[in-house]
Amino acid sequence: MLRSVSRGLWNYRTVIFIILTPLLLLPLPLVVRTKEAECAFVLLLMATYWVTEAIPLSMTAMFPAVLFPTFGIMKSSNVAKEYFKDFHFLLVGVICLATSIEKWGLHRRIALRLVTMVGVNPAWLMLGFMSGCAFLSMWVQNTSAVAMVMPIVEAVLQQILKAKESGCVGKVNPNLQLDETDSSTESMKEDTGACEPAADSRSKQDLMMCKAMCIGIAYSSNIGGISTLPGTSPNLIFSEYLNQIYPDCNCINFGNWLLMCLPISVIMLFLTWIWLYWLFLGSDFRFLWQCKGEQSEKEKAARKVIEDECKSLGAMSAQEIFTGMVFLLMVVLWLTRSPGFMPGWASLFPHHSGYITDATVALLLGLIFFIVPAYGPDRKYEAMISWEEFQASMPWKVALLVGGGFALAEGAKESGLSLWVAELLKPLGDLPVLATVAVACIIVTTLTEVASNAATITIFLPILSPLAEAIHVNPLYVLIPTTLCTSFSFLLPVSNPPNAVVFSYGHITIMDMVKAGIGVNVIGLLAVLMAVATWGVPLFSLDTYPDWAPVLPDFNSTLP
């Protein structure tokens, strides 16, 4: 009887947790009975469910639509307005482009072109695949970038594993598997006979190369995603939050974000490549300056796979050319809309200043894919992409999650919770600003390992923004680095979808990812702090408190 009860409780542990959490938080609205406490109840409840994912993330995001009107914080009609913003139009346009890129295979051509540029030496091959994945993730979802690149990587790795080594010519080890056990190792020794040393050496070396290359793909998708505003959801959430809370702030656009974050990505990508090579392949870095010699069997096998893949693509199709032209046009229009150092094309509409945003460009060009015919007049009319294809790629979960975050932020502002948090955090003004930012980045990086990136940034933006105001520091000085660090979820397969996709191939273990991820987290944190302390200061005037941010009375002034 007791055993069946305990088993039933264990099976229903999620339901019990869902019920107990609001009960434990009820003293806030029932005892304190202020608008700030009621909003804090909603914030803590949503944060708990988001971190634990006891309820689907997108449904937890619906809580403000129910609880804010119930507590009298906001009207239901006002809450509903927060769930669809400029962010969503930008997301729709970018996903239209990404859908066309995937449908017509442009991503494979880009990835293979970058790989052939660096060569087939294992180290350079890893850098080529990492660069290709990072570039793709600048424009499409990180998960999509990994899903595009990993099949090519897997084909190359499997061909390398089958390559004959000079020490064992004429012998092929059929038992060579990446997830080998002790028993399979013994059978390998029996099968390979006189070539046993070469087979063992090859097995270990190839296994380490597979680990390094696969982990590099997962990490490079996150590293590349931070470079552009549409590259990853935390960047877009931050951008829209800034427009919502600081409507007079026109500091963030596609161009200056790229100037700020592209160097961070390049630095992180290079140091991550070096770190993974050292961790899995050894400390021999002579390949960096050695001239190319005769290629090994592995390198020839890898080159053959890549050449075969390139040949299978054939000539560039009209659909790929059109998609590439729209892609380039979108980037150019983003960069030149309002570059800051000169008038952009948006100045052609002087009577509508501030009306046109990056979302306008993305949506306009995204709509073109539903109109332009994919084939000539000799075939039945078919648009470049269909609604079904777009719908399959559209991350509706993220769209709802972000809407819930905007509603939560607006509720915190309306209830006075933001001001209360700002007053509470004023003592932090006695610390150096860089130290405060570093602490915030470490906290965010730690939490994002166990919670989704979008949920993490949605929780912290309404907290960190009042913190910056409380210590009278430019909010961008705090919000930009913490937004970037939200994408540094490198430790676990469950930390983000790209990690899970790569882990599912079976080449790496959790401990491999933990060991590699700690180093990459440190690299990312230092690169971000260096950026905001150096080139970020003149780019966003981080050393001055802006006019668009509110001034709180009796603040503790601290200059960066």
PDB file of N, CA and C in Angstrom, residues 47-134:
ATOM      1  N   ALA A  47       8.718  32.586 -13.286  1.00  0.00           N
ATOM      2  CA  ALA A  47      10.140  32.245 -13.311  1.00  0.00           C
ATOM      3  C   ALA A  47      10.352  30.797 -12.880  1.00  0.00           C
ATOM      4  N   THR A  48       9.643  30.362 -11.841  1.00  0.00           N
ATOM      5  CA  THR A  48       9.781  28.985 -11.357  1.00  0.00           C
ATOM      6  C   THR A  48       9.332  27.989 -12.419  1.00  0.00           C
ATOM      7  N   TYR A  49       8.199  28.247 -13.034  1.00  0.00           N
ATOM      8  CA  TYR A  49       7.698  27.332 -14.069  1.00  0.00           C
ATOM      9  C   TYR A  49       8.572  27.368 -15.321  1.00  0.00           C
ATOM     10  N   TRP A  50       9.123  28.533 -15.649  1.00  0.00           N
ATOM     11  CA  TRP A  50      10.004  28.616 -16.812  1.00  0.00           C
ATOM     12  C   TRP A  50      11.298  27.844 -16.596  1.00  0.00           C
ATOM     13  N   VAL A  51      11.874  27.981 -15.399  1.00  0.00           N
ATOM     14  CA  VAL A  51      13.143  27.296 -15.113  1.00  0.00           C
ATOM     15  C   VAL A  51      12.948  25.786 -15.074  1.00  0.00           C
ATOM     16  N   THR A  52      11.879  25.328 -14.444  1.00  0.00           N
ATOM     17  CA  THR A  52      11.646  23.890 -14.289  1.00  0.00           C
ATOM     18  C   THR A  52      10.930  23.275 -15.486  1.00  0.00           C
ATOM     19  N   GLU A  53      10.278  24.124 -16.305  1.00  0.00           N
ATOM     20  CA  GLU A  53       9.481  23.656 -17.448  1.00  0.00           C
ATOM     21  C   GLU A  53       8.430  22.641 -17.012  1.00  0.00           C
ATOM     22  N   ALA A  54       7.879  22.858 -15.815  1.00  0.00           N
ATOM     23  CA  ALA A  54       6.792  22.002 -15.339  1.00  0.00           C
ATOM     24  C   ALA A  54       5.565  22.155 -16.230  1.00  0.00           C
ATOM     25  N   ILE A  55       5.356  23.344 -16.739  1.00  0.00           N
ATOM     26  CA  ILE A  55       4.315  23.645 -17.716  1.00  0.00           C
ATOM     27  C   ILE A  55       5.029  24.108 -18.983  1.00  0.00           C
ATOM     28  N   PRO A  56       4.524  23.772 -20.163  1.00  0.00           N
ATOM     29  CA  PRO A  56       5.178  24.254 -21.397  1.00  0.00           C
ATOM     30  C   PRO A  56       5.452  25.760 -21.340  1.00  0.00           C
ATOM     31  N   LEU A  57       6.627  26.155 -21.818  1.00  0.00           N
ATOM     32  CA  LEU A  57       7.066  27.545 -21.713  1.00  0.00           C
ATOM     33  C   LEU A  57       6.046  28.519 -22.291  1.00  0.00           C
ATOM     34  N   SER A  58       5.505  28.178 -23.451  1.00  0.00           N
ATOM     35  CA  SER A  58       4.582  29.094 -24.108  1.00  0.00           C
ATOM     36  C   SER A  58       3.281  29.263 -23.324  1.00  0.00           C
ATOM     37  N   MET A  59       2.850  28.220 -22.590  1.00  0.00           N
ATOM     38  CA  MET A  59       1.625  28.340 -21.803  1.00  0.00           C
ATOM     39  C   MET A  59       1.878  29.095 -20.492  1.00  0.00           C
ATOM     40  N   THR A  60       3.053  28.941 -19.919  1.00  0.00           N
ATOM     41  CA  THR A  60       3.410  29.753 -18.756  1.00  0.00           C
ATOM     42  C   THR A  60       3.396  31.231 -19.124  1.00  0.00           C
ATOM     43  N   ALA A  61       3.790  31.529 -20.359  1.00  0.00           N
ATOM     44  CA  ALA A  61       3.800  32.918 -20.827  1.00  0.00           C
ATOM     45  C   ALA A  61       2.400  33.521 -20.882  1.00  0.00           C
ATOM     46  N   MET A  62       1.359  32.706 -20.808  1.00  0.00           N
ATOM     47  CA  MET A  62      -0.018  33.198 -20.841  1.00  0.00           C
ATOM     48  C   MET A  62      -0.506  33.681 -19.467  1.00  0.00           C
ATOM     49  N   PHE A  63       0.261  33.424 -18.412  1.00  0.00           N
ATOM     50  CA  PHE A  63      -0.176  33.775 -17.054  1.00  0.00           C
ATOM     51  C   PHE A  63      -0.535  35.253 -16.889  1.00  0.00           C
ATOM     52  N   PRO A  64       0.270  36.205 -17.432  1.00  0.00           N
ATOM     53  CA  PRO A  64      -0.105  37.615 -17.261  1.00  0.00           C
ATOM     54  C   PRO A  64      -1.490  37.936 -17.819  1.00  0.00           C
ATOM     55  N   ALA A  65      -1.897  37.253 -18.890  1.00  0.00           N
ATOM     56  CA  ALA A  65      -3.214  37.506 -19.474  1.00  0.00           C
ATOM     57  C   ALA A  65      -4.341  37.137 -18.517  1.00  0.00           C
ATOM     58  N   VAL A  66      -4.053  36.226 -17.577  1.00  0.00           N
ATOM     59  CA  VAL A  66      -5.060  35.799 -16.600  1.00  0.00           C
ATOM     60  C   VAL A  66      -4.894  36.535 -15.268  1.00  0.00           C
ATOM     61  N   LEU A  67      -3.655  36.608 -14.786  1.00  0.00           N
ATOM     62  CA  LEU A  67      -3.409  37.091 -13.426  1.00  0.00           C
ATOM     63  C   LEU A  67      -3.382  38.608 -13.316  1.00  0.00           C
ATOM     64  N   PHE A  68      -2.864  39.309 -14.306  1.00  0.00           N
ATOM     65  CA  PHE A  68      -2.803  40.769 -14.208  1.00  0.00           C
ATOM     66  C   PHE A  68      -4.191  41.398 -14.131  1.00  0.00           C
ATOM     67  N   PRO A  69      -5.146  40.994 -14.986  1.00  0.00           N
ATOM     68  CA  PRO A  69      -6.510  41.533 -14.812  1.00  0.00           C
ATOM     69  C   PRO A  69      -7.135  41.103 -13.487  1.00  0.00           C
ATOM     70  N   THR A  70      -6.836  39.882 -13.039  1.00  0.00           N
ATOM     71  CA  THR A  70      -7.398  39.391 -11.775  1.00  0.00           C
ATOM     72  C   THR A  70      -6.928  40.234 -10.597  1.00  0.00           C
ATOM     73  N   PHE A  71      -5.651  40.605 -10.595  1.00  0.00           N
ATOM     74  CA  PHE A  71      -5.092  41.410  -9.504  1.00  0.00           C
ATOM     75  C   PHE A  71      -5.327  42.908  -9.706  1.00  0.00           C
ATOM     76  N   GLY A  72      -5.882  43.287 -10.836  1.00  0.00           N
ATOM     77  CA  GLY A  72      -6.127  44.697 -11.095  1.00  0.00           C
ATOM     78  C   GLY A  72      -4.882  45.467 -11.471  1.00  0.00           C
ATOM     79  N   ILE A  73      -3.871  44.779 -11.988  1.00  0.00           N
ATOM     80  CA  ILE A  73      -2.625  45.443 -12.378  1.00  0.00           C
ATOM     81  C   ILE A  73      -2.768  46.074 -13.760  1.00  0.00           C
ATOM     82  N   MET A  74      -3.350  45.318 -14.699  1.00  0.00           N
ATOM     83  CA  MET A  74      -3.568  45.822 -16.057  1.00  0.00           C
ATOM     84  C   MET A  74      -4.895  45.277 -16.575  1.00  0.00           C
ATOM     85  N   LYS A  75      -5.511  46.047 -17.460  1.00  0.00           N
ATOM     86  CA  LYS A  75      -6.722  45.570 -18.118  1.00  0.00           C
ATOM     87  C   LYS A  75      -6.372  44.450 -19.099  1.00  0.00           C
ATOM     88  N   SER A  76      -7.329  43.564 -19.304  1.00  0.00           N
ATOM     89  CA  SER A  76      -7.088  42.438 -20.206  1.00  0.00           C
ATOM     90  C   SER A  76      -6.749  42.914 -21.614  1.00  0.00           C
ATOM     91  N   SER A  77      -7.416  43.958 -22.082  1.00  0.00           N
ATOM     92  CA  SER A  77      -7.153  44.476 -23.431  1.00  0.00           C
ATOM     93  C   SER A  77      -5.743  45.046 -23.536  1.00  0.00           C
ATOM     94  N   ASN A  78      -5.254  45.671 -22.446  1.00  0.00           N
ATOM     95  CA  ASN A  78      -3.897  46.218 -22.454  1.00  0.00           C
ATOM     96  C   ASN A  78      -2.848  45.108 -22.406  1.00  0.00           C
ATOM     97  N   VAL A  79      -3.136  44.044 -21.668  1.00  0.00           N
ATOM     98  CA  VAL A  79      -2.204  42.910 -21.608  1.00  0.00           C
ATOM     99  C   VAL A  79      -2.097  42.266 -22.987  1.00  0.00           C
ATOM    100  N   ALA A  80      -3.235  42.130 -23.666  1.00  0.00           N
ATOM    101  CA  ALA A  80      -3.253  41.472 -24.973  1.00  0.00           C
ATOM    102  C   ALA A  80      -2.368  42.199 -25.982  1.00  0.00           C
ATOM    103  N   LYS A  81      -2.273  43.527 -25.871  1.00  0.00           N
ATOM    104  CA  LYS A  81      -1.454  44.300 -26.810  1.00  0.00           C
ATOM    105  C   LYS A  81       0.028  43.964 -26.703  1.00  0.00           C
ATOM    106  N   GLU A  82       0.446  43.469 -25.533  1.00  0.00           N
ATOM    107  CA  GLU A  82       1.863  43.180 -25.326  1.00  0.00           C
ATOM    108  C   GLU A  82       2.310  41.885 -26.004  1.00  0.00           C
ATOM    109  N   TYR A  83       1.367  41.080 -26.452  1.00  0.00           N
ATOM    110  CA  TYR A  83       1.713  39.763 -26.978  1.00  0.00           C
ATOM    111  C   TYR A  83       2.072  39.763 -28.460  1.00  0.00           C
ATOM    112  N   PHE A  84       1.914  40.887 -29.120  1.00  0.00           N
ATOM    113  CA  PHE A  84       2.329  40.960 -30.526  1.00  0.00           C
ATOM    114  C   PHE A  84       2.965  42.313 -30.762  1.00  0.00           C
ATOM    115  N   LYS A  85       4.263  42.280 -30.999  1.00  0.00           N
ATOM    116  CA  LYS A  85       5.042  43.513 -31.112  1.00  0.00           C
ATOM    117  C   LYS A  85       5.802  43.541 -32.437  1.00  0.00           C
ATOM    118  N   ASP A  86       6.602  44.579 -32.593  1.00  0.00           N
ATOM    119  CA  ASP A  86       7.472  44.719 -33.762  1.00  0.00           C
ATOM    120  C   ASP A  86       8.388  43.511 -33.904  1.00  0.00           C
ATOM    121  N   PHE A  87       8.788  42.953 -32.778  1.00  0.00           N
ATOM    122  CA  PHE A  87       9.644  41.761 -32.751  1.00  0.00           C
ATOM    123  C   PHE A  87       9.056  40.635 -33.598  1.00  0.00           C
ATOM    124  N   HIS A  88       7.748  40.436 -33.487  1.00  0.00           N
ATOM    125  CA  HIS A  88       7.113  39.310 -34.161  1.00  0.00           C
ATOM    126  C   HIS A  88       7.125  39.493 -35.685  1.00  0.00           C
ATOM    127  N   PHE A  89       6.994  40.731 -36.157  1.00  0.00           N
ATOM    128  CA  PHE A  89       7.085  40.980 -37.590  1.00  0.00           C
ATOM    129  C   PHE A  89       8.504  40.692 -38.091  1.00  0.00           C
ATOM    130  N   LEU A  90       9.505  41.104 -37.311  1.00  0.00           N
ATOM    131  CA  LEU A  90      10.888  40.818 -37.676  1.00  0.00           C
ATOM    132  C   LEU A  90      11.126  39.312 -37.729  1.00  0.00           C
ATOM    133  N   LEU A  91      10.593  38.603 -36.755  1.00  0.00           N
ATOM    134  CA  LEU A  91      10.746  37.148 -36.707  1.00  0.00           C
ATOM    135  C   LEU A  91      10.094  36.491 -37.920  1.00  0.00           C
ATOM    136  N   VAL A  92       8.913  36.935 -38.291  1.00  0.00           N
ATOM    137  CA  VAL A  92       8.212  36.374 -39.448  1.00  0.00           C
ATOM    138  C   VAL A  92       9.039  36.570 -40.722  1.00  0.00           C
ATOM    139  N   GLY A  93       9.572  37.779 -40.925  1.00  0.00           N
ATOM    140  CA  GLY A  93      10.373  38.047 -42.117  1.00  0.00           C
ATOM    141  C   GLY A  93      11.631  37.208 -42.176  1.00  0.00           C
ATOM    142  N   VAL A  94      12.321  37.089 -41.059  1.00  0.00           N
ATOM    143  CA  VAL A  94      13.555  36.308 -41.019  1.00  0.00           C
ATOM    144  C   VAL A  94      13.271  34.821 -41.260  1.00  0.00           C
ATOM    145  N   ILE A  95      12.183  34.317 -40.701  1.00  0.00           N
ATOM    146  CA  ILE A  95      11.846  32.901 -40.893  1.00  0.00           C
ATOM    147  C   ILE A  95      11.457  32.631 -42.347  1.00  0.00           C
ATOM    148  N   CYS A  96      10.829  33.582 -43.022  1.00  0.00           N
ATOM    149  CA  CYS A  96      10.544  33.426 -44.455  1.00  0.00           C
ATOM    150  C   CYS A  96      11.844  33.225 -45.231  1.00  0.00           C
ATOM    151  N   LEU A  97      12.837  34.051 -44.942  1.00  0.00           N
ATOM    152  CA  LEU A  97      14.141  33.918 -45.597  1.00  0.00           C
ATOM    153  C   LEU A  97      14.786  32.575 -45.261  1.00  0.00           C
ATOM    154  N   ALA A  98      14.771  32.208 -43.975  1.00  0.00           N
ATOM    155  CA  ALA A  98      15.387  30.946 -43.545  1.00  0.00           C
ATOM    156  C   ALA A  98      14.703  29.750 -44.198  1.00  0.00           C
ATOM    157  N   THR A  99      13.379  29.819 -44.355  1.00  0.00           N
ATOM    158  CA  THR A  99      12.633  28.723 -44.991  1.00  0.00           C
ATOM    159  C   THR A  99      13.073  28.540 -46.439  1.00  0.00           C
ATOM    160  N   SER A 100      13.246  29.644 -47.150  1.00  0.00           N
ATOM    161  CA  SER A 100      13.692  29.560 -48.543  1.00  0.00           C
ATOM    162  C   SER A 100      15.121  29.048 -48.639  1.00  0.00           C
ATOM    163  N   ILE A 101      15.981  29.491 -47.728  1.00  0.00           N
ATOM    164  CA  ILE A 101      17.372  29.024 -47.722  1.00  0.00           C
ATOM    165  C   ILE A 101      17.420  27.514 -47.544  1.00  0.00           C
ATOM    166  N   GLU A 102      16.633  27.003 -46.599  1.00  0.00           N
ATOM    167  CA  GLU A 102      16.625  25.567 -46.330  1.00  0.00           C
ATOM    168  C   GLU A 102      15.985  24.790 -47.477  1.00  0.00           C
ATOM    169  N   LYS A 103      14.889  25.307 -48.010  1.00  0.00           N
ATOM    170  CA  LYS A 103      14.156  24.574 -49.047  1.00  0.00           C
ATOM    171  C   LYS A 103      14.999  24.377 -50.302  1.00  0.00           C
ATOM    172  N   TRP A 104      15.721  25.407 -50.711  1.00  0.00           N
ATOM    173  CA  TRP A 104      16.457  25.331 -51.974  1.00  0.00           C
ATOM    174  C   TRP A 104      17.921  24.955 -51.799  1.00  0.00           C
ATOM    175  N   GLY A 105      18.350  24.653 -50.563  1.00  0.00           N
ATOM    176  CA  GLY A 105      19.683  24.098 -50.348  1.00  0.00           C
ATOM    177  C   GLY A 105      20.817  25.095 -50.368  1.00  0.00           C
ATOM    178  N   LEU A 106      20.512  26.389 -50.240  1.00  0.00           N
ATOM    179  CA  LEU A 106      21.581  27.386 -50.256  1.00  0.00           C
ATOM    180  C   LEU A 106      22.512  27.217 -49.067  1.00  0.00           C
ATOM    181  N   HIS A 107      21.985  26.730 -47.953  1.00  0.00           N
ATOM    182  CA  HIS A 107      22.806  26.556 -46.755  1.00  0.00           C
ATOM    183  C   HIS A 107      23.924  25.545 -46.985  1.00  0.00           C
ATOM    184  N   ARG A 108      23.640  24.471 -47.707  1.00  0.00           N
ATOM    185  CA  ARG A 108      24.668  23.456 -47.976  1.00  0.00           C
ATOM    186  C   ARG A 108      25.786  24.040 -48.838  1.00  0.00           C
ATOM    187  N   ARG A 109      25.411  24.844 -49.812  1.00  0.00           N
ATOM    188  CA  ARG A 109      26.424  25.436 -50.686  1.00  0.00           C
ATOM    189  C   ARG A 109      27.324  26.394 -49.905  1.00  0.00           C
ATOM    190  N   ILE A 110      26.720  27.185 -49.014  1.00  0.00           N
ATOM    191  CA  ILE A 110      27.509  28.125 -48.205  1.00  0.00           C
ATOM    192  C   ILE A 110      28.457  27.371 -47.286  1.00  0.00           C
ATOM    193  N   ALA A 111      27.937  26.352 -46.595  1.00  0.00           N
ATOM    194  CA  ALA A 111      28.761  25.591 -45.646  1.00  0.00           C
ATOM    195  C   ALA A 111      29.914  24.889 -46.363  1.00  0.00           C
ATOM    196  N   LEU A 112      29.622  24.244 -47.485  1.00  0.00           N
ATOM    197  CA  LEU A 112      30.677  23.518 -48.214  1.00  0.00           C
ATOM    198  C   LEU A 112      31.708  24.476 -48.793  1.00  0.00           C
ATOM    199  N   ARG A 113      31.280  25.642 -49.235  1.00  0.00           N
ATOM    200  CA  ARG A 113      32.223  26.624 -49.771  1.00  0.00           C
ATOM    201  C   ARG A 113      33.202  27.076 -48.692  1.00  0.00           C
ATOM    202  N   LEU A 114      32.691  27.315 -47.476  1.00  0.00           N
ATOM    203  CA  LEU A 114      33.563  27.744 -46.390  1.00  0.00           C
ATOM    204  C   LEU A 114      34.534  26.634 -45.992  1.00  0.00           C
ATOM    205  N   VAL A 115      34.072  25.383 -46.026  1.00  0.00           N
ATOM    206  CA  VAL A 115      34.936  24.264 -45.661  1.00  0.00           C
ATOM    207  C   VAL A 115      36.055  24.089 -46.681  1.00  0.00           C
ATOM    208  N   THR A 116      35.735  24.190 -47.970  1.00  0.00           N
ATOM    209  CA  THR A 116      36.765  24.017 -48.996  1.00  0.00           C
ATOM    210  C   THR A 116      37.803  25.135 -48.956  1.00  0.00           C
ATOM    211  N   MET A 117      37.440  26.275 -48.410  1.00  0.00           N
ATOM    212  CA  MET A 117      38.379  27.392 -48.329  1.00  0.00           C
ATOM    213  C   MET A 117      39.488  27.133 -47.326  1.00  0.00           C
ATOM    214  N   VAL A 118      39.229  26.360 -46.277  1.00  0.00           N
ATOM    215  CA  VAL A 118      40.216  26.172 -45.207  1.00  0.00           C
ATOM    216  C   VAL A 118      40.997  24.880 -45.335  1.00  0.00           C
ATOM    217  N   GLY A 119      40.530  23.928 -46.136  1.00  0.00           N
ATOM    218  CA  GLY A 119      41.271  22.686 -46.304  1.00  0.00           C
ATOM    219  C   GLY A 119      40.704  21.547 -45.471  1.00  0.00           C
ATOM    220  N   VAL A 120      41.345  20.366 -45.593  1.00  0.00           N
ATOM    221  CA  VAL A 120      40.806  19.153 -44.980  1.00  0.00           C
ATOM    222  C   VAL A 120      41.674  18.600 -43.861  1.00  0.00           C
ATOM    223  N   ASN A 121      42.730  19.301 -43.489  1.00  0.00           N
ATOM    224  CA  ASN A 121      43.443  18.930 -42.270  1.00  0.00           C
ATOM    225  C   ASN A 121      42.443  18.934 -41.122  1.00  0.00           C
ATOM    226  N   PRO A 122      42.464  17.913 -40.216  1.00  0.00           N
ATOM    227  CA  PRO A 122      41.430  17.839 -39.168  1.00  0.00           C
ATOM    228  C   PRO A 122      41.190  19.143 -38.430  1.00  0.00           C
ATOM    229  N   ALA A 123      42.261  19.870 -38.086  1.00  0.00           N
ATOM    230  CA  ALA A 123      42.099  21.123 -37.357  1.00  0.00           C
ATOM    231  C   ALA A 123      41.421  22.177 -38.228  1.00  0.00           C
ATOM    232  N   TRP A 124      41.909  22.322 -39.475  1.00  0.00           N
ATOM    233  CA  TRP A 124      41.326  23.321 -40.364  1.00  0.00           C
ATOM    234  C   TRP A 124      39.909  22.922 -40.784  1.00  0.00           C
ATOM    235  N   LEU A 125      39.690  21.613 -40.910  1.00  0.00           N
ATOM    236  CA  LEU A 125      38.353  21.133 -41.243  1.00  0.00           C
ATOM    237  C   LEU A 125      37.367  21.513 -40.148  1.00  0.00           C
ATOM    238  N   MET A 126      37.785  21.364 -38.891  1.00  0.00           N
ATOM    239  CA  MET A 126      36.932  21.736 -37.767  1.00  0.00           C
ATOM    240  C   MET A 126      36.634  23.231 -37.791  1.00  0.00           C
ATOM    241  N   LEU A 127      37.648  24.041 -38.072  1.00  0.00           N
ATOM    242  CA  LEU A 127      37.447  25.488 -38.155  1.00  0.00           C
ATOM    243  C   LEU A 127      36.510  25.835 -39.308  1.00  0.00           C
ATOM    244  N   GLY A 128      36.639  25.126 -40.421  1.00  0.00           N
ATOM    245  CA  GLY A 128      35.764  25.397 -41.558  1.00  0.00           C
ATOM    246  C   GLY A 128      34.313  25.116 -41.250  1.00  0.00           C
ATOM    247  N   PHE A 129      34.039  23.967 -40.628  1.00  0.00           N
ATOM    248  CA  PHE A 129      32.660  23.633 -40.272  1.00  0.00           C
ATOM    249  C   PHE A 129      32.122  24.585 -39.202  1.00  0.00           C
ATOM    250  N   MET A 130      32.957  24.941 -38.233  1.00  0.00           N
ATOM    251  CA  MET A 130      32.526  25.877 -37.194  1.00  0.00           C
ATOM    252  C   MET A 130      32.214  27.241 -37.795  1.00  0.00           C
ATOM    253  N   SER A 131      33.041  27.690 -38.730  1.00  0.00           N
ATOM    254  CA  SER A 131      32.803  28.991 -39.370  1.00  0.00           C
ATOM    255  C   SER A 131      31.520  28.966 -40.188  1.00  0.00           C
ATOM    256  N   GLY A 132      31.310  27.866 -40.921  1.00  0.00           N
ATOM    257  CA  GLY A 132      30.089  27.747 -41.722  1.00  0.00           C
ATOM    258  C   GLY A 132      28.841  27.742 -40.860  1.00  0.00           C
ATOM    259  N   CYS A 133      28.888  26.999 -39.755  1.00  0.00           N
ATOM    260  CA  CYS A 133      27.727  26.940 -38.862  1.00  0.00           C
ATOM    261  C   CYS A 133      27.488  28.292 -38.185  1.00  0.00           C
ATOM    262  N   ALA A 134      28.571  28.959 -37.779  1.00  0.00           N
ATOM    263  CA  ALA A 134      28.436  30.273 -37.140  1.00  0.00           C
ATOM    264  C   ALA A 134      27.841  31.287 -38.114  1.00  0.00           C
TER     265      ALA A 134
END
